[in-house]
Amino acid sequence: GAGVSQTPSNKVTEKGKYVELRCDPISGHTALYWYRQSLGQGPEFLIYFQGTGAADDSGLPNDRFFAVRPEGSVSTLKIQRTERGDSAVYLCASSLGGRALDEQYFGPGTRLTVT
Amino acid sequence: AQSVTQLDSQVPVFEEAPVELRCNYSSSVSVYLFWYVQYPNQGLQLLLKYLSGSTLVESINGFEAEFNKSQTSFHLRKPSVHISDTAEYFCAVNPAGGTSYGKLTFGQGTILTVHP
């Protein structure tokens, strides 16, 4: 079946602009995660959704970052007033139940470049 | 809070040689341990995981990892590598327990390059 998909695959934007990154999880997966991977680093947790609600958003770096999952499926990560430091690969993952031992399936990522 | 340290950023080896990718973690609570692999131009994939029970876990493609609680390590090994094992490998941990969820903490990654 279809895996986790993310669009766009690449996004180049100017400093100060607003961007939206989309994630389509595996059908039926209730848990959805966003991570950010900077160059030469491992992924860092941003936010976790269980259904429609954000159960843990402790990894969002500041209030310019916001994410939604209005129908419990597709999620959108929104970044306002982008800064060059926001440049990274943004990864989305989903899992069946959200338990710690559940396997997370990752999408290919969106590479964001802020010029 | 948890932290993960992968001691080698790059590991070059020749085909059919053995390899060990090192991973140490720090946590004040029990954790589940994972190794993820990212092949060139592909997304992260789960390679193997330790949840409980036997401390030695294996993957379908010949990798194994051993959980060592006293040394807080979860090193990844393969006795004979192939060109196709060239990839970046990430060690990750997750707090264990009934109320925990999948908030993975990753190491910095180790790039394994297998030469012919």
PDB file of C-alpha atoms in Angstrom:
ATOM      1  CA  GLY A   1       0.000   0.000   0.000  1.00  0.00           C
ATOM      2  CA  ALA A   2       0.901   3.654  -0.159  1.00  0.00           C
ATOM      3  CA  GLY A   3       3.422   4.970   2.307  1.00  0.00           C
ATOM      4  CA  VAL A   4       3.703   8.376   3.921  1.00  0.00           C
ATOM      5  CA  SER A   5       3.876  11.118   1.337  1.00  0.00           C
ATOM      6  CA  GLN A   6       5.043  14.708   1.731  1.00  0.00           C
ATOM      7  CA  THR A   7       4.641  17.679  -0.540  1.00  0.00           C
ATOM      8  CA  PRO A   8       6.432  19.552  -1.848  1.00  0.00           C
ATOM      9  CA  SER A   9       9.664  17.585  -1.991  1.00  0.00           C
ATOM     10  CA  ASN A  10      11.623  20.822  -2.224  1.00  0.00           C
ATOM     11  CA  LYS A  11      10.672  24.347  -1.254  1.00  0.00           C
ATOM     12  CA  VAL A  12      12.788  27.457  -1.726  1.00  0.00           C
ATOM     13  CA  THR A  13      11.486  30.620  -0.144  1.00  0.00           C
ATOM     14  CA  GLU A  14      12.718  34.061   0.767  1.00  0.00           C
ATOM     15  CA  LYS A  15      13.382  35.160   4.306  1.00  0.00           C
ATOM     16  CA  GLY A  16      10.218  36.504   5.889  1.00  0.00           C
ATOM     17  CA  LYS A  17       7.795  34.514   3.742  1.00  0.00           C
ATOM     18  CA  TYR A  18       5.151  32.029   4.923  1.00  0.00           C
ATOM     19  CA  VAL A  19       5.319  28.343   3.970  1.00  0.00           C
ATOM     20  CA  GLU A  20       3.112  25.292   4.351  1.00  0.00           C
ATOM     21  CA  LEU A  21       4.391  21.735   4.276  1.00  0.00           C
ATOM     22  CA  ARG A  22       1.944  18.875   3.801  1.00  0.00           C
ATOM     23  CA  CYS A  23       1.989  15.308   5.082  1.00  0.00           C
ATOM     24  CA  ASP A  24      -0.290  12.450   4.008  1.00  0.00           C
ATOM     25  CA  PRO A  25       0.064   9.593   6.512  1.00  0.00           C
ATOM     26  CA  ILE A  26      -0.637   5.942   5.909  1.00  0.00           C
ATOM     27  CA  SER A  27      -4.373   5.351   5.852  1.00  0.00           C
ATOM     28  CA  GLY A  28      -5.690   4.268   9.247  1.00  0.00           C
ATOM     29  CA  HIS A  29      -2.710   5.515  11.237  1.00  0.00           C
ATOM     30  CA  THR A  30      -3.944   7.575  14.149  1.00  0.00           C
ATOM     31  CA  ALA A  31      -0.560   8.942  15.221  1.00  0.00           C
ATOM     32  CA  LEU A  32       1.393  11.502  13.213  1.00  0.00           C
ATOM     33  CA  TYR A  33       4.761  13.070  13.998  1.00  0.00           C
ATOM     34  CA  TRP A  34       6.798  15.921  12.583  1.00  0.00           C
ATOM     35  CA  TYR A  35      10.582  15.987  12.879  1.00  0.00           C
ATOM     36  CA  ARG A  36      13.203  18.407  11.599  1.00  0.00           C
ATOM     37  CA  GLN A  37      16.601  17.295  10.345  1.00  0.00           C
ATOM     38  CA  SER A  38      19.328  19.881   9.978  1.00  0.00           C
ATOM     39  CA  LEU A  39      22.436  19.205   7.922  1.00  0.00           C
ATOM     40  CA  GLY A  40      24.675  16.640   9.595  1.00  0.00           C
ATOM     41  CA  GLN A  41      22.238  15.984  12.439  1.00  0.00           C
ATOM     42  CA  GLY A  42      19.670  13.381  13.298  1.00  0.00           C
ATOM     43  CA  PRO A  43      15.957  14.168  13.175  1.00  0.00           C
ATOM     44  CA  GLU A  44      14.588  16.258  16.048  1.00  0.00           C
ATOM     45  CA  PHE A  45      11.047  15.908  17.316  1.00  0.00           C
ATOM     46  CA  LEU A  46       8.697  18.817  16.670  1.00  0.00           C
ATOM     47  CA  ILE A  47       5.106  17.751  17.348  1.00  0.00           C
ATOM     48  CA  TYR A  48       2.927  14.665  17.832  1.00  0.00           C
ATOM     49  CA  PHE A  49      -0.735  14.295  16.878  1.00  0.00           C
ATOM     50  CA  GLN A  50      -3.081  11.630  18.146  1.00  0.00           C
ATOM     51  CA  GLY A  51      -6.130  11.935  15.947  1.00  0.00           C
ATOM     52  CA  THR A  52      -6.941  15.583  15.406  1.00  0.00           C
ATOM     53  CA  GLY A  53      -5.287  16.937  18.515  1.00  0.00           C
ATOM     54  CA  ALA A  54      -1.691  17.889  19.164  1.00  0.00           C
ATOM     55  CA  ALA A  55      -0.757  15.700  22.122  1.00  0.00           C
ATOM     56  CA  ASP A  56       2.758  17.101  22.423  1.00  0.00           C
ATOM     57  CA  ASP A  57       4.076  20.218  20.697  1.00  0.00           C
ATOM     58  CA  SER A  58       7.063  20.689  22.975  1.00  0.00           C
ATOM     59  CA  GLY A  59       9.531  20.433  20.093  1.00  0.00           C
ATOM     60  CA  LEU A  60       8.234  23.402  18.113  1.00  0.00           C
ATOM     61  CA  PRO A  61      11.073  25.929  18.315  1.00  0.00           C
ATOM     62  CA  ASN A  62       8.947  29.078  18.661  1.00  0.00           C
ATOM     63  CA  ASP A  63       5.540  30.539  17.896  1.00  0.00           C
ATOM     64  CA  ARG A  64       6.346  30.977  14.201  1.00  0.00           C
ATOM     65  CA  PHE A  65       5.771  27.239  13.851  1.00  0.00           C
ATOM     66  CA  PHE A  66       2.294  25.755  13.913  1.00  0.00           C
ATOM     67  CA  ALA A  67       0.791  22.468  12.753  1.00  0.00           C
ATOM     68  CA  VAL A  68      -2.735  21.227  12.215  1.00  0.00           C
ATOM     69  CA  ARG A  69      -4.483  17.953  11.484  1.00  0.00           C
ATOM     70  CA  PRO A  70      -8.142  18.969  11.221  1.00  0.00           C
ATOM     71  CA  GLU A  71      -9.648  15.660  10.109  1.00  0.00           C
ATOM     72  CA  GLY A  72      -7.223  13.292  11.760  1.00  0.00           C
ATOM     73  CA  SER A  73      -5.470  12.392   8.518  1.00  0.00           C
ATOM     74  CA  VAL A  74      -3.519  14.960   6.489  1.00  0.00           C
ATOM     75  CA  SER A  75      -1.358  17.352   8.474  1.00  0.00           C
ATOM     76  CA  THR A  76       0.096  20.720   7.549  1.00  0.00           C
ATOM     77  CA  LEU A  77       3.142  22.299   9.159  1.00  0.00           C
ATOM     78  CA  LYS A  78       3.034  26.068   8.860  1.00  0.00           C
ATOM     79  CA  ILE A  79       6.001  28.380   9.292  1.00  0.00           C
ATOM     80  CA  GLN A  80       5.510  32.134   9.459  1.00  0.00           C
ATOM     81  CA  ARG A  81       8.170  34.795   8.817  1.00  0.00           C
ATOM     82  CA  THR A  82      10.719  32.211   7.762  1.00  0.00           C
ATOM     83  CA  GLU A  83      14.339  32.662   8.770  1.00  0.00           C
ATOM     84  CA  ARG A  84      17.497  31.240   7.228  1.00  0.00           C
ATOM     85  CA  GLY A  85      17.896  29.042  10.298  1.00  0.00           C
ATOM     86  CA  ASP A  86      14.659  27.275   9.397  1.00  0.00           C
ATOM     87  CA  SER A  87      16.415  25.658   6.431  1.00  0.00           C
ATOM     88  CA  ALA A  88      16.295  21.901   6.996  1.00  0.00           C
ATOM     89  CA  VAL A  89      14.574  18.714   5.903  1.00  0.00           C
ATOM     90  CA  TYR A  90      11.169  18.377   7.524  1.00  0.00           C
ATOM     91  CA  LEU A  91      10.130  14.778   8.060  1.00  0.00           C
ATOM     92  CA  CYS A  92       6.705  13.388   8.746  1.00  0.00           C
ATOM     93  CA  ALA A  93       6.029   9.960  10.230  1.00  0.00           C
ATOM     94  CA  SER A  94       2.912   8.032  11.117  1.00  0.00           C
ATOM     95  CA  SER A  95       2.203   4.989  13.243  1.00  0.00           C
ATOM     96  CA  LEU A  96      -0.822   2.803  13.801  1.00  0.00           C
ATOM     97  CA  GLY A  97      -1.504   3.601  17.428  1.00  0.00           C
ATOM     98  CA  GLY A  98       1.033   6.082  18.728  1.00  0.00           C
ATOM     99  CA  ARG A  99       2.440   3.818  21.407  1.00  0.00           C
ATOM    100  CA  ALA A 100       6.161   4.077  22.084  1.00  0.00           C
ATOM    101  CA  LEU A 101       6.752   0.591  20.731  1.00  0.00           C
ATOM    102  CA  ASP A 102       4.791   1.133  17.493  1.00  0.00           C
ATOM    103  CA  GLU A 103       6.891   1.380  14.347  1.00  0.00           C
ATOM    104  CA  GLN A 104       6.977   4.836  12.819  1.00  0.00           C
ATOM    105  CA  TYR A 105       6.860   5.033   9.012  1.00  0.00           C
ATOM    106  CA  PHE A 106       8.654   8.027   7.611  1.00  0.00           C
ATOM    107  CA  GLY A 107       7.962  10.051   4.518  1.00  0.00           C
ATOM    108  CA  PRO A 108      10.713  11.196   2.131  1.00  0.00           C
ATOM    109  CA  GLY A 109      10.785  14.671   3.656  1.00  0.00           C
ATOM    110  CA  THR A 110      10.464  18.229   2.414  1.00  0.00           C
ATOM    111  CA  ARG A 111      13.726  20.075   1.935  1.00  0.00           C
ATOM    112  CA  LEU A 112      13.134  23.720   2.904  1.00  0.00           C
ATOM    113  CA  THR A 113      15.664  26.335   1.865  1.00  0.00           C
ATOM    114  CA  VAL A 114      15.247  29.896   3.100  1.00  0.00           C
ATOM    115  CA  THR A 115      17.307  32.423   1.129  1.00  0.00           C
TER     116      THR A 115
ATOM    117  CA  ALA B   1      15.088  13.640  28.958  1.00  0.00           C
ATOM    118  CA  GLN B   2      16.990  11.269  26.747  1.00  0.00           C
ATOM    119  CA  SER B   3      20.108  11.715  24.630  1.00  0.00           C
ATOM    120  CA  VAL B   4      21.821   9.523  22.064  1.00  0.00           C
ATOM    121  CA  THR B   5      25.444   9.618  20.975  1.00  0.00           C
ATOM    122  CA  GLN B   6      26.722   7.894  17.878  1.00  0.00           C
ATOM    123  CA  LEU B   7      30.441   7.826  18.295  1.00  0.00           C
ATOM    124  CA  ASP B   8      31.424   7.684  14.634  1.00  0.00           C
ATOM    125  CA  SER B   9      30.130  10.110  12.024  1.00  0.00           C
ATOM    126  CA  GLN B  10      31.605   8.096   9.152  1.00  0.00           C
ATOM    127  CA  VAL B  11      32.679   4.455   8.857  1.00  0.00           C
ATOM    128  CA  PRO B  12      34.382   3.294   5.654  1.00  0.00           C
ATOM    129  CA  VAL B  13      34.816  -0.457   5.184  1.00  0.00           C
ATOM    130  CA  PHE B  14      35.575  -2.885   2.405  1.00  0.00           C
ATOM    131  CA  GLU B  15      32.990  -5.314   1.103  1.00  0.00           C
ATOM    132  CA  GLU B  16      32.709  -8.550   3.102  1.00  0.00           C
ATOM    133  CA  ALA B  17      34.453  -7.014   6.131  1.00  0.00           C
ATOM    134  CA  PRO B  18      32.729  -6.890   9.526  1.00  0.00           C
ATOM    135  CA  VAL B  19      31.403  -3.592  10.836  1.00  0.00           C
ATOM    136  CA  GLU B  20      30.238  -2.129  14.145  1.00  0.00           C
ATOM    137  CA  LEU B  21      28.355   1.144  14.456  1.00  0.00           C
ATOM    138  CA  ARG B  22      28.401   2.407  18.007  1.00  0.00           C
ATOM    139  CA  CYS B  23      25.508   3.936  19.905  1.00  0.00           C
ATOM    140  CA  ASN B  24      25.337   5.074  23.532  1.00  0.00           C
ATOM    141  CA  TYR B  25      22.343   6.599  25.200  1.00  0.00           C
ATOM    142  CA  SER B  26      21.460   8.426  28.378  1.00  0.00           C
ATOM    143  CA  SER B  27      18.099   8.241  30.095  1.00  0.00           C
ATOM    144  CA  SER B  28      16.659   8.417  33.590  1.00  0.00           C
ATOM    145  CA  VAL B  29      13.850   6.012  32.629  1.00  0.00           C
ATOM    146  CA  SER B  30      13.621   2.726  30.770  1.00  0.00           C
ATOM    147  CA  VAL B  31      13.751   3.090  27.016  1.00  0.00           C
ATOM    148  CA  TYR B  32      13.005   1.280  23.820  1.00  0.00           C
ATOM    149  CA  LEU B  33      15.893   1.307  21.351  1.00  0.00           C
ATOM    150  CA  PHE B  34      15.816   1.514  17.572  1.00  0.00           C
ATOM    151  CA  TRP B  35      18.118   1.562  14.596  1.00  0.00           C
ATOM    152  CA  TYR B  36      16.850   3.333  11.485  1.00  0.00           C
ATOM    153  CA  VAL B  37      18.544   3.294   8.072  1.00  0.00           C
ATOM    154  CA  GLN B  38      18.373   5.871   5.307  1.00  0.00           C
ATOM    155  CA  TYR B  39      19.518   4.657   1.901  1.00  0.00           C
ATOM    156  CA  PRO B  40      20.547   7.290  -0.659  1.00  0.00           C
ATOM    157  CA  ASN B  41      17.523   9.269  -1.881  1.00  0.00           C
ATOM    158  CA  GLN B  42      15.117   7.322   0.334  1.00  0.00           C
ATOM    159  CA  GLY B  43      13.273   7.947   3.582  1.00  0.00           C
ATOM    160  CA  LEU B  44      14.123   6.558   7.011  1.00  0.00           C
ATOM    161  CA  GLN B  45      13.286   2.880   7.490  1.00  0.00           C
ATOM    162  CA  LEU B  46      13.228   0.868  10.689  1.00  0.00           C
ATOM    163  CA  LEU B  47      16.080  -1.663  10.702  1.00  0.00           C
ATOM    164  CA  LEU B  48      15.575  -3.298  14.100  1.00  0.00           C
ATOM    165  CA  LYS B  49      14.346  -2.563  17.592  1.00  0.00           C
ATOM    166  CA  TYR B  50      14.734  -3.665  21.187  1.00  0.00           C
ATOM    167  CA  LEU B  51      11.625  -3.556  23.329  1.00  0.00           C
ATOM    168  CA  SER B  52      12.155  -6.247  25.955  1.00  0.00           C
ATOM    169  CA  GLY B  53      13.296  -9.825  26.372  1.00  0.00           C
ATOM    170  CA  SER B  54      16.415 -11.089  24.636  1.00  0.00           C
ATOM    171  CA  THR B  55      19.048  -8.390  24.511  1.00  0.00           C
ATOM    172  CA  LEU B  56      20.203  -9.487  21.051  1.00  0.00           C
ATOM    173  CA  VAL B  57      17.946  -8.452  18.188  1.00  0.00           C
ATOM    174  CA  GLU B  58      18.373  -9.154  14.502  1.00  0.00           C
ATOM    175  CA  SER B  59      17.217  -7.682  11.210  1.00  0.00           C
ATOM    176  CA  ILE B  60      16.204  -9.590   8.103  1.00  0.00           C
ATOM    177  CA  ASN B  61      19.304  -8.473   6.196  1.00  0.00           C
ATOM    178  CA  GLY B  62      21.939  -9.751   8.617  1.00  0.00           C
ATOM    179  CA  PHE B  63      22.403  -6.842  11.033  1.00  0.00           C
ATOM    180  CA  GLU B  64      22.198  -7.392  14.763  1.00  0.00           C
ATOM    181  CA  ALA B  65      22.312  -5.159  17.811  1.00  0.00           C
ATOM    182  CA  GLU B  66      22.797  -5.943  21.467  1.00  0.00           C
ATOM    183  CA  PHE B  67      21.260  -3.978  24.293  1.00  0.00           C
ATOM    184  CA  ASN B  68      23.740  -3.528  27.133  1.00  0.00           C
ATOM    185  CA  LYS B  69      22.011  -1.900  30.066  1.00  0.00           C
ATOM    186  CA  SER B  70      25.101  -1.527  32.244  1.00  0.00           C
ATOM    187  CA  GLN B  71      26.994   0.262  29.483  1.00  0.00           C
ATOM    188  CA  THR B  72      23.886   2.023  28.131  1.00  0.00           C
ATOM    189  CA  SER B  73      24.819   0.933  24.650  1.00  0.00           C
ATOM    190  CA  PHE B  74      23.041  -0.503  21.614  1.00  0.00           C
ATOM    191  CA  HIS B  75      25.794  -1.134  19.060  1.00  0.00           C
ATOM    192  CA  LEU B  76      24.897  -2.328  15.565  1.00  0.00           C
ATOM    193  CA  ARG B  77      26.977  -5.067  13.953  1.00  0.00           C
ATOM    194  CA  LYS B  78      27.173  -7.056  10.753  1.00  0.00           C
ATOM    195  CA  PRO B  79      29.738  -9.823  10.196  1.00  0.00           C
ATOM    196  CA  SER B  80      30.065  -9.255   6.444  1.00  0.00           C
ATOM    197  CA  VAL B  81      28.838  -6.111   4.683  1.00  0.00           C
ATOM    198  CA  HIS B  82      27.703  -5.642   1.086  1.00  0.00           C
ATOM    199  CA  ILE B  83      27.892  -2.669  -1.227  1.00  0.00           C
ATOM    200  CA  SER B  84      24.133  -2.326  -0.811  1.00  0.00           C
ATOM    201  CA  ASP B  85      24.564  -1.627   2.920  1.00  0.00           C
ATOM    202  CA  THR B  86      25.969   1.811   2.075  1.00  0.00           C
ATOM    203  CA  ALA B  87      23.612   4.198   3.872  1.00  0.00           C
ATOM    204  CA  GLU B  88      23.260   6.466   6.877  1.00  0.00           C
ATOM    205  CA  TYR B  89      22.305   4.725  10.108  1.00  0.00           C
ATOM    206  CA  PHE B  90      20.540   6.396  13.009  1.00  0.00           C
ATOM    207  CA  CYS B  91      20.203   5.108  16.556  1.00  0.00           C
ATOM    208  CA  ALA B  92      17.114   6.293  18.425  1.00  0.00           C
ATOM    209  CA  VAL B  93      15.460   5.881  21.832  1.00  0.00           C
ATOM    210  CA  ASN B  94      11.945   6.292  23.154  1.00  0.00           C
ATOM    211  CA  PRO B  95      10.794   6.263  26.781  1.00  0.00           C
ATOM    212  CA  ALA B  96       9.189   2.935  27.575  1.00  0.00           C
ATOM    213  CA  GLY B  97       6.063   2.439  29.623  1.00  0.00           C
ATOM    214  CA  GLY B  98       2.321   2.301  29.278  1.00  0.00           C
ATOM    215  CA  THR B  99       1.696   6.031  28.882  1.00  0.00           C
ATOM    216  CA  SER B 100       4.646   6.742  26.613  1.00  0.00           C
ATOM    217  CA  TYR B 101       4.254   7.561  22.951  1.00  0.00           C
ATOM    218  CA  GLY B 102       6.575   7.643  19.994  1.00  0.00           C
ATOM    219  CA  LYS B 103       8.680  10.709  20.735  1.00  0.00           C
ATOM    220  CA  LEU B 104      11.943   9.464  19.275  1.00  0.00           C
ATOM    221  CA  THR B 105      15.288  10.985  20.201  1.00  0.00           C
ATOM    222  CA  PHE B 106      17.860  10.345  17.483  1.00  0.00           C
ATOM    223  CA  GLY B 107      21.629  10.285  17.387  1.00  0.00           C
ATOM    224  CA  GLN B 108      23.571  12.310  14.859  1.00  0.00           C
ATOM    225  CA  GLY B 109      23.856   9.444  12.400  1.00  0.00           C
ATOM    226  CA  THR B 110      26.718   7.313  11.056  1.00  0.00           C
ATOM    227  CA  ILE B 111      27.432   7.193   7.351  1.00  0.00           C
ATOM    228  CA  LEU B 112      28.511   3.675   6.403  1.00  0.00           C
ATOM    229  CA  THR B 113      30.333   3.480   3.087  1.00  0.00           C
ATOM    230  CA  VAL B 114      31.149   0.036   1.734  1.00  0.00           C
ATOM    231  CA  HIS B 115      33.940  -0.045  -0.832  1.00  0.00           C
ATOM    232  CA  PRO B 116      34.477  -2.845  -3.373  1.00  0.00           C
TER     233      PRO B 116
END
